[in-house]
XYZ file of C-alpha atoms in Angstrom:
617
model
C 9.353 29.125 17.820
C 5.799 29.583 16.546
C 7.100 31.304 13.426
C 9.551 28.494 12.786
C 6.875 25.808 13.135
C 4.510 27.736 10.840
C 7.319 28.142 8.295
C 8.119 24.434 8.400
C 4.490 23.212 8.297
C 3.575 25.258 5.235
C 6.850 24.480 3.492
C 6.383 20.739 4.037
C 2.806 20.951 2.698
C 4.160 22.775 -0.371
C 6.690 19.975 -0.812
C 3.965 17.321 -0.510
C 1.944 19.143 -3.172
C 4.962 19.241 -5.461
C 5.541 15.510 -4.982
C 1.920 14.754 -5.890
C 1.929 16.992 -8.964
C 5.313 15.680 -10.141
C 4.502 11.983 -9.774
C 1.045 12.390 -11.329
C 2.390 14.406 -14.274
C 5.240 11.991 -14.943
C 2.888 9.012 -14.730
C 0.024 10.485 -16.758
C 2.101 12.273 -19.404
C 5.034 9.938 -19.931
C 3.697 6.460 -19.106
C 3.658 4.490 -22.348
C 5.947 6.972 -24.068
C 8.997 5.983 -22.018
C 9.853 2.674 -20.334
C 8.992 2.373 -16.649
C 12.676 2.164 -15.773
C 13.310 5.471 -17.538
C 10.534 7.128 -15.561
C 12.079 5.729 -12.387
C 15.503 7.110 -13.305
C 14.006 10.555 -14.009
C 12.350 10.612 -10.592
C 15.497 9.310 -8.917
C 17.612 12.100 -10.414
C 15.124 14.784 -9.372
C 14.980 13.624 -5.760
C 18.717 12.882 -5.588
C 19.366 16.573 -6.247
C 18.346 17.055 -2.614
C 21.933 16.045 -1.841
C 23.000 19.441 -3.191
C 21.673 21.020 -0.014
C 25.173 20.684 1.416
C 26.591 22.720 -1.471
C 23.808 25.307 -1.385
C 24.151 25.733 2.378
C 27.933 25.962 2.336
C 28.002 28.558 -0.433
C 25.127 30.769 0.682
C 25.163 30.298 4.437
C 22.152 29.533 6.635
C 20.015 32.601 6.032
C 20.471 33.075 2.317
C 20.230 29.364 1.507
C 16.957 28.954 3.435
C 15.566 32.162 1.929
C 16.525 31.182 -1.634
C 15.234 27.613 -1.549
C 12.072 28.628 0.319
C 11.360 31.397 -2.189
C 11.749 29.033 -5.142
C 9.554 26.409 -3.456
C 6.728 28.903 -2.835
C 6.866 30.489 -6.300
C 6.912 27.111 -8.054
C 3.952 25.919 -5.963
C 2.036 29.065 -6.821
C 2.933 28.493 -10.472
C 1.608 24.960 -10.856
C -1.494 25.881 -8.851
C -2.310 28.673 -11.309
C -1.112 27.457 -14.708
C -2.227 23.793 -14.891
C -0.580 22.781 -18.125
C 1.190 19.423 -18.080
C 4.582 20.582 -19.471
C 4.770 23.534 -17.082
C 3.468 21.384 -14.208
C 6.310 18.959 -14.819
C 8.914 21.716 -14.886
C 7.535 23.672 -11.925
C 6.973 20.613 -9.737
C 10.508 19.436 -10.517
C 11.865 22.823 -9.461
C 9.703 22.747 -6.332
C 10.972 19.295 -5.341
C 14.619 20.202 -5.893
C 14.212 23.421 -3.919
C 11.847 21.953 -1.329
C 13.935 18.931 -0.397
C 16.975 21.173 0.026
C 14.923 23.702 2.002
C 13.781 20.943 4.381
C 17.390 19.924 5.024
C 18.560 23.485 5.549
C 15.707 24.406 7.900
C 16.530 21.378 10.013
C 20.288 21.943 10.040
C 20.284 25.704 10.742
C 19.457 26.503 14.367
C 19.509 29.465 16.674
C 21.664 28.867 19.763
C 19.714 26.989 22.391
C 16.687 26.507 20.115
C 15.230 23.156 19.103
C 14.637 22.497 15.421
C 11.084 23.105 14.167
C 10.552 19.775 12.387
C 9.828 17.756 15.543
C 6.615 19.758 15.894
C 6.066 20.772 12.275
C 6.082 17.361 10.587
C 3.390 15.810 12.822
C 1.251 18.921 12.492
C 1.731 18.946 8.710
C 0.566 15.309 8.481
C -2.544 16.199 10.511
C -3.297 19.287 8.418
C -2.859 17.297 5.201
C -5.403 14.698 6.373
C -7.805 17.466 7.422
C -7.501 19.253 4.071
C -8.072 16.047 2.121
C -11.253 15.440 4.058
C -12.420 19.034 3.669
C -11.880 18.982 -0.098
C -13.287 15.457 -0.581
C -9.757 14.067 -1.248
C -8.889 16.605 -3.965
C -5.556 18.302 -3.131
C -5.873 22.034 -2.536
C -3.601 22.802 -5.499
C -5.917 20.766 -7.776
C -9.163 22.354 -6.556
C -10.885 24.855 -8.886
C -8.496 27.714 -9.564
C -10.847 30.345 -8.139
C -10.603 28.555 -4.786
C -7.117 27.062 -4.902
C -5.194 30.153 -5.980
C -6.358 32.458 -3.150
C -5.680 29.717 -0.589
C -2.165 29.135 -1.914
C -1.513 32.899 -2.019
C -2.550 33.135 1.645
C -0.318 30.144 2.447
C 2.585 31.870 0.673
C 2.053 35.022 2.742
C 2.014 32.981 5.960
C 5.108 31.150 4.726
C 6.785 34.520 4.177
C 5.825 35.680 7.684
C 7.182 32.487 9.234
C 10.353 32.801 7.188
C 10.931 36.363 8.344
C 10.609 35.205 11.952
C 13.100 32.384 11.400
C 15.611 34.405 9.415
C 15.454 37.295 11.852
C 17.311 35.217 14.451
C 21.015 34.300 14.455
C 21.470 30.942 12.703
C 24.365 28.482 12.632
C 24.865 25.025 11.165
C 24.296 22.071 13.451
C 24.557 18.309 13.172
C 22.697 15.571 15.025
C 25.495 13.048 14.434
C 25.359 9.678 12.628
C 22.424 8.335 14.650
C 20.511 11.532 14.087
C 21.275 11.280 10.365
C 19.824 7.767 10.431
C 16.591 9.314 11.659
C 16.614 11.799 8.786
C 17.234 8.954 6.334
C 13.991 7.344 7.510
C 11.836 10.419 6.834
C 11.471 9.500 3.146
C 10.492 5.867 3.840
C 8.134 7.060 6.584
C 6.451 9.426 4.121
C 5.954 6.572 1.644
C 4.466 4.363 4.369
C 2.137 7.231 5.279
C 1.077 8.146 1.748
C 0.305 4.555 0.774
C -1.157 3.347 4.059
C -0.858 5.141 7.371
C -2.453 8.437 6.326
C -4.269 7.220 3.197
C -7.983 7.190 3.968
C -8.947 5.172 0.896
C -6.403 2.451 1.681
C -7.375 2.234 5.344
C -11.033 1.792 4.371
C -10.338 -0.658 1.540
C -8.062 -2.835 3.672
C -10.939 -3.344 6.093
C -13.448 -4.200 3.388
C -15.149 -0.805 3.059
C -15.747 0.937 -0.250
C -16.479 -2.182 -2.282
C -20.259 -1.831 -2.130
C -20.714 1.905 -1.802
C -20.621 4.342 1.085
C -18.353 7.243 2.120
C -15.519 4.822 2.807
C -12.583 7.172 2.241
C -14.072 9.798 4.537
C -14.499 7.089 7.196
C -10.861 6.113 6.699
C -9.734 9.732 7.080
C -11.705 10.091 10.303
C -10.162 6.897 11.700
C -6.720 8.241 10.807
C -7.544 11.544 12.490
C -8.616 9.752 15.664
C -5.332 7.844 15.697
C -3.389 11.087 15.289
C -5.348 12.743 18.078
C -4.641 9.877 20.468
C -0.960 10.018 19.543
C -0.718 13.773 20.130
C -2.357 13.580 23.543
C -0.225 10.565 24.488
C 3.011 12.415 23.664
C 1.760 15.405 25.665
C 1.362 13.099 28.673
C 4.926 11.825 28.338
C 4.479 8.455 26.623
C 7.959 7.262 25.514
C 8.110 8.269 21.869
C 10.484 5.755 20.297
C 8.947 2.479 21.533
C 5.432 3.858 21.137
C 6.060 4.852 17.520
C 7.734 1.558 16.627
C 4.994 -0.518 18.254
C 2.129 1.477 16.731
C 3.610 1.361 13.213
C 4.419 -2.346 13.440
C 1.041 -3.428 14.781
C -0.905 -0.960 12.657
C 0.844 -1.861 9.399
C 0.668 -5.605 10.027
C -3.058 -5.539 10.730
C -3.789 -3.058 7.942
C -2.145 -5.194 5.270
C -3.732 -8.361 6.704
C -7.025 -7.169 5.135
C -9.247 -8.177 8.031
C -12.850 -6.906 7.957
C -13.146 -3.756 10.101
C -10.093 -4.706 12.192
C -7.836 -3.393 9.425
C -9.809 -0.143 9.468
C -9.180 0.213 13.193
C -5.526 -0.643 12.566
C -5.331 2.474 10.442
C -5.648 4.524 13.634
C -2.640 2.763 15.187
C -0.628 3.118 11.963
C -1.412 6.855 11.777
C -0.533 7.314 15.441
C 2.830 5.662 14.864
C 3.496 7.824 11.795
C 2.779 10.968 13.781
C 5.029 10.090 16.720
C 7.807 8.762 14.462
C 7.811 11.968 12.394
C 8.667 13.833 15.592
C 11.130 11.312 17.005
C 13.121 10.987 13.762
C 13.793 14.730 13.606
C 14.382 15.588 17.268
C 17.879 14.281 17.977
C 19.919 16.801 20.015
C 22.214 18.909 17.797
C 25.832 19.962 18.071
C 27.679 22.721 16.251
C 28.839 21.892 12.714
C 30.713 23.632 9.922
C 28.215 22.679 7.198
C 24.919 20.827 6.707
C 26.519 17.912 4.867
C 25.444 15.165 7.300
C 21.816 16.318 7.333
C 21.972 16.590 3.541
C 23.265 13.036 3.275
C 20.630 11.662 5.624
C 17.667 13.347 3.970
C 19.088 12.725 0.483
C 19.454 8.979 0.932
C 15.960 8.922 2.428
C 14.508 10.600 -0.672
C 16.281 8.077 -2.877
C 14.691 5.275 -0.849
C 11.329 7.027 -1.209
C 11.629 6.989 -5.001
C 12.864 3.402 -5.088
C 9.980 2.201 -2.929
C 7.406 4.192 -4.893
C 8.691 2.878 -8.209
C 8.806 -0.745 -7.067
C 5.311 -0.557 -5.568
C 3.531 0.952 -8.562
C 5.616 -0.397 -11.449
C 4.857 -3.926 -10.298
C 1.114 -3.414 -9.854
C 0.824 -2.352 -6.215
C 2.944 -5.140 -4.734
C 3.288 -4.722 -0.998
C 6.857 -5.899 -0.388
C 8.436 -2.463 -1.094
C 6.065 -0.882 1.413
C 6.954 -3.486 4.023
C 10.651 -2.737 3.505
C 10.152 1.039 3.795
C 8.009 0.578 6.902
C 10.695 -1.630 8.434
C 13.334 1.041 7.710
C 11.222 3.595 9.574
C 10.666 1.277 12.545
C 14.354 0.370 12.873
C 15.432 3.993 12.537
C 12.985 5.250 15.146
C 14.412 2.726 17.625
C 18.021 3.681 16.847
C 17.828 7.481 16.906
C 19.220 9.096 20.078
C 17.021 8.211 23.037
C 16.170 11.780 23.972
C 13.234 11.608 21.565
C 10.880 14.540 21.177
C 10.369 16.714 24.174
C 6.958 16.366 25.767
C 4.564 18.415 23.666
C 2.738 21.156 25.458
C -0.918 20.402 26.033
C -2.263 23.346 23.941
C -0.218 22.201 20.918
C -1.335 18.580 21.307
C -4.954 19.598 21.791
C -4.860 21.834 18.735
C -3.318 19.088 16.594
C -5.928 16.610 17.871
C -8.746 19.009 17.063
C -7.497 19.581 13.510
C -7.042 15.852 12.952
C -10.532 14.880 14.160
C -12.957 17.772 13.721
C -12.428 18.498 10.022
C -12.615 14.822 8.952
C -15.724 14.449 11.125
C -17.325 17.432 9.420
C -16.243 16.103 6.023
C -17.881 12.754 6.745
C -21.059 14.389 8.053
C -21.347 16.561 4.921
C -20.771 13.704 2.473
C -24.100 13.126 0.669
C -25.697 9.699 1.059
C -27.169 8.662 -2.324
C -30.571 6.987 -2.448
C -31.938 4.495 -4.973
C -35.194 2.922 -5.984
C -37.235 1.535 -8.837
C -36.901 -0.976 -11.639
C -37.398 0.934 -14.879
C -38.127 -0.632 -18.231
C -36.113 2.112 -19.969
C -32.956 3.825 -18.762
C -29.823 5.613 -19.991
C -26.420 3.915 -19.846
C -23.051 5.652 -20.023
C -19.611 4.065 -20.130
C -16.435 6.084 -19.641
C -12.763 5.453 -19.079
C -12.140 8.320 -16.643
C -8.320 8.211 -16.947
C -7.849 8.075 -13.166
C -9.492 11.474 -12.779
C -7.325 13.345 -15.308
C -8.332 15.005 -18.562
C -7.028 14.579 -22.102
C -4.162 16.930 -21.253
C -3.193 15.071 -18.050
C -4.568 17.676 -15.642
C -6.744 16.638 -12.676
C -10.335 17.149 -13.816
C -12.799 15.524 -11.417
C -15.160 18.499 -11.389
C -15.189 18.615 -15.210
C -15.981 14.918 -15.225
C -18.903 15.555 -12.860
C -20.180 18.257 -15.238
C -19.877 15.990 -18.277
C -21.719 13.114 -16.603
C -24.398 15.392 -15.160
C -25.042 16.886 -18.599
C -25.668 13.415 -20.045
C -27.830 12.327 -17.115
C -27.196 8.569 -17.135
C -29.258 6.280 -14.931
C -26.506 3.666 -15.002
C -22.869 4.756 -15.195
C -20.001 2.326 -15.707
C -16.408 3.461 -15.295
C -12.976 2.127 -16.139
C -9.578 3.279 -14.824
C -11.027 4.212 -11.454
C -8.331 5.087 -8.918
C -9.048 5.650 -5.242
C -6.018 7.040 -3.452
C -2.808 6.293 -5.346
C 0.143 8.499 -4.412
C 1.031 8.811 -8.113
C -2.496 10.093 -8.890
C -2.596 12.917 -6.330
C -4.203 10.480 -3.845
C -7.726 11.555 -4.874
C -10.646 9.126 -4.643
C -12.246 9.319 -8.080
C -15.122 6.961 -7.298
C -15.998 8.427 -3.905
C -15.965 11.948 -5.319
C -18.098 11.138 -8.372
C -20.566 9.077 -6.332
C -21.102 11.863 -3.796
C -21.367 14.646 -6.374
C -23.707 12.694 -8.671
C -25.821 11.175 -5.889
C -25.323 7.669 -7.287
C -24.418 4.613 -5.174
C -21.694 2.361 -6.524
C -20.048 -1.031 -6.509
C -16.323 -1.289 -7.100
C -14.193 -4.044 -8.569
C -10.487 -3.576 -7.813
C -8.054 -5.128 -10.273
C -4.662 -3.657 -9.236
C -4.255 -3.762 -5.479
C -7.167 -2.357 -3.493
C -7.464 1.043 -5.139
C -7.639 0.667 -8.936
C -10.297 -0.968 -11.075
C -13.806 -0.702 -12.548
C -17.095 0.514 -11.097
C -20.840 0.574 -11.633
C -22.938 3.496 -10.362
C -26.708 3.430 -10.580
C -29.826 5.360 -9.608
C -31.478 1.973 -9.093
C -30.619 -0.821 -6.654
C -27.459 -2.803 -7.449
C -27.622 -6.457 -6.427
C -26.087 -9.871 -7.152
C -22.622 -8.364 -7.496
C -19.805 -10.546 -8.812
C -16.177 -9.593 -9.287
C -14.153 -11.425 -11.900
C -10.357 -11.524 -12.125
C -8.864 -12.546 -15.446
C -5.829 -14.795 -15.668
C -2.699 -12.649 -15.373
C -0.212 -13.034 -18.197
C 3.396 -13.261 -16.943
C 5.615 -10.194 -17.076
C 5.311 -6.514 -16.244
C 3.906 -5.799 -19.711
C 0.463 -7.093 -18.746
C -1.638 -5.440 -16.062
C -4.046 -7.413 -13.885
C -7.501 -7.044 -15.411
C -11.024 -8.005 -14.451
C -14.723 -7.221 -14.587
C -17.600 -6.434 -12.274
C -21.073 -7.838 -12.943
C -24.329 -6.865 -11.206
C -28.087 -6.626 -11.621
C -29.835 -3.268 -11.766
C -33.334 -2.790 -10.337
C -35.423 -3.756 -7.341
C -35.035 -7.453 -6.441
C -38.150 -9.519 -7.052
C -39.304 -7.435 -10.007
C -39.103 -8.277 -13.688
C -37.655 -4.954 -14.800
C -34.028 -5.831 -14.102
C -30.958 -6.027 -16.307
C -27.530 -7.556 -15.944
C -24.716 -4.990 -16.265
C -21.072 -5.966 -16.812
C -18.143 -3.564 -17.053
C -14.606 -4.501 -18.043
C -11.320 -3.025 -19.230
C -9.457 -5.340 -21.571
C -5.690 -5.564 -22.017
C -4.192 -2.481 -23.648
C -1.212 -3.934 -25.529
C -1.600 -3.632 -29.292
C -0.236 -7.119 -29.921
C -2.375 -8.787 -27.249
C -5.490 -9.769 -29.221
C -5.130 -13.363 -28.019
C -4.990 -12.164 -24.409
C -8.124 -10.059 -24.891
C -9.908 -13.033 -26.490
C -9.301 -15.110 -23.378
C -10.532 -12.247 -21.207
C -13.708 -11.976 -23.309
C -14.276 -15.735 -23.089
C -13.969 -15.538 -19.303
C -16.412 -12.636 -19.155
C -18.968 -14.301 -21.421
C -18.702 -17.450 -19.353
C -19.472 -15.474 -16.203
C -22.366 -13.561 -17.793
C -23.798 -16.764 -19.267
C -27.155 -16.685 -21.056
C -28.665 -13.966 -18.894
C -30.956 -11.568 -20.717
C -31.490 -8.662 -20.810
C -27.790 -7.954 -20.375
C -25.393 -5.132 -21.171
C -21.606 -5.318 -21.499
C -19.806 -1.968 -21.375
C -16.073 -1.727 -21.831
C -12.932 0.015 -22.790
C -12.116 -2.923 -25.025
C -8.814 -1.579 -26.379
C -9.788 -3.136 -29.721
C -11.206 -1.921 -33.032
C -14.692 -2.983 -34.200
C -13.409 -5.691 -36.558
C -11.166 -7.306 -33.924
C -11.746 -11.029 -33.330
C -12.176 -10.487 -29.581
C -15.180 -8.236 -30.235
C -16.622 -10.709 -32.714
C -16.767 -13.179 -29.840
C -19.198 -10.783 -28.147
C -21.382 -10.089 -31.177
C -21.431 -13.761 -32.203
C -22.796 -14.514 -28.737
C -25.926 -12.533 -29.602
C -24.932 -9.081 -28.363
C -25.615 -6.062 -30.515
C -23.404 -3.000 -30.768
C -25.684 -0.338 -29.278
C -23.676 2.845 -29.544
C -24.140 4.114 -33.114
C -27.890 4.586 -33.543
C -27.474 8.353 -33.851
C -24.902 8.085 -36.615
C -21.228 9.045 -36.485
C -18.104 6.949 -36.578
C -18.012 6.118 -32.854
C -14.360 7.179 -32.429
C -13.481 7.618 -28.749
C -9.692 7.908 -28.417
C -7.826 10.187 -27.938
C -10.504 12.513 -26.637
C -9.150 15.735 -28.147
C -8.871 14.349 -31.696
C -10.214 10.786 -31.733
C -8.911 8.408 -34.380
C -9.759 5.043 -32.771
C -12.917 3.374 -31.548
C -12.058 1.584 -28.305
C -15.137 2.039 -26.092
C -18.384 0.114 -26.551
C -21.786 -0.756 -25.145
C -23.099 -4.178 -26.194
C -26.540 -5.498 -25.338
C -28.852 -8.483 -25.656
C -32.569 -8.490 -24.873
C -32.739 -4.705 -25.142
C -33.839 -2.132 -27.687
C -31.402 0.740 -28.057
C -31.840 4.330 -29.199
C -29.911 7.588 -29.350
C -26.542 5.919 -28.914
C -23.672 8.325 -29.404
C -20.200 9.409 -28.385
C -19.933 12.306 -25.913
C -17.659 15.104 -27.076
C -15.589 15.941 -23.991
C -11.910 16.248 -23.127
C -12.470 15.739 -19.394
C -10.742 12.350 -19.829
C -8.376 10.954 -22.440
C -11.297 8.811 -23.735
C -14.679 10.026 -24.893
C -17.690 8.517 -23.190
C -20.418 6.496 -24.909
C -24.121 6.815 -23.994
C -27.232 4.987 -25.133
C -30.867 4.735 -24.099
C -32.035 1.156 -23.647
C -35.454 -0.400 -23.231
C -35.791 -3.934 -21.922
C -37.451 -6.108 -24.534
C -38.333 -8.838 -22.019
C -39.847 -8.623 -18.548
């Protein structure tokens, strides 16, 4: 049984990695090139191929089908961990998803006589391990960590996966079915995963829902620890015989409702209940008693429809700017299914297993939080260095996760004030990494965050000096899915009560080429909020060329273009071979020097830096 659980835990983690790489690669590489609906159809087809598990199982039989799909899943995971090239990532992650979703079905449907299936123990443990790994690696997925670290870890995981597979395949296996109600439970696994990835096991979302992470701090690590505590309580409760189905339904319902209510601190605590419900439900949905079957078609149908729902919910949530209704629907599907699966529920977990799961879920996040650096600030300088950068949600010019390269680029420039656009803090479709939390900790710079799409996407200011008088501005949203919600964040830099302070504003204007009028209204709103304050700096990805009327509004208001003192054409996009100038630093009441564009492909934009001296005190 231990070998089967090990096999299933590692395989499910491989599948999660493939899902993250696939969704991130599709979103980063193809967004803007293909319509959103086309991207959704591509994802739907890939995940719908999980329905072929019935064909694969019937043709190859239990042993060979599990061995074949598991082998492909492991090799593909090893491939995208090592190669890291967007086209190959897309191909390999697609292969891994097709193989992995079928492997999950086949592992569940093939049983040794008298043996329980491994998923009732493996899925909860896999969720706990995933949370622990995210905390350990500061939210960067293992497969996206530096290759010198990630590749050996994945190789070791593949060897353990092989050992678990040998143990499973060394026993006699036959097809089983858990019946229609059991299949309903399998159908809910996909929706449950979406509810987990966007809320119940998402540390950044748990923290943000409760008001953390807006004005600095290790918020995501706090969220991960809260989630781990909830998982630990759930594991120990199941070990003591708490009824699984009503406990899971109640914990998910209460936890999700309070999480999405966005109540200060209470929503953070609700994350523990939500995570507890996810953990128990993952076991209950996959533990229906089996009966002999001729093929795995019913399990294939259940899981397959669940993956289709997963894609539909993911597409609806992100394509329409993080709307919550799709998540509510998927959560409701999971709650209803967990109440309707056969009442046997998961067998009481043995105390050593529950204690081990609880330890993994709590200790590693606790250590991760304790080791997160706490930046310090001070001073009110007359001169300082400003850098603005669209960080492309933590991906480089070639759509590969590149947070460590971004740290290196910023550290080399040594800004005192850093303003960022396209900051993402835990999106499923961006590998769920927290760009702002990671950069802040690695650079030792506190931050303020201004979300514009949901709770986890927006702009940020980081500074070596105190950040005060923070204001967050939301621009009027144009109707239609063409226009993203946009906004700005405005703050003062320097010790309060001193004269050496400057107003800093960061914004990201509308990206549509034919939306100059929209950008002009956004600029008018920003200038109205900034007012006549001086000295003041406006940094932006303006999505406009220097002669655009929306930028003339800024310069005609008295702001100078600060970024070209060192010569050059100022081109910033695309980063590998720039042909457009889209990124700017404007200032009033300051003297600028050494302004230039930073040559780096660690994002799809190049950064702009300038030294400024306050001309008034």
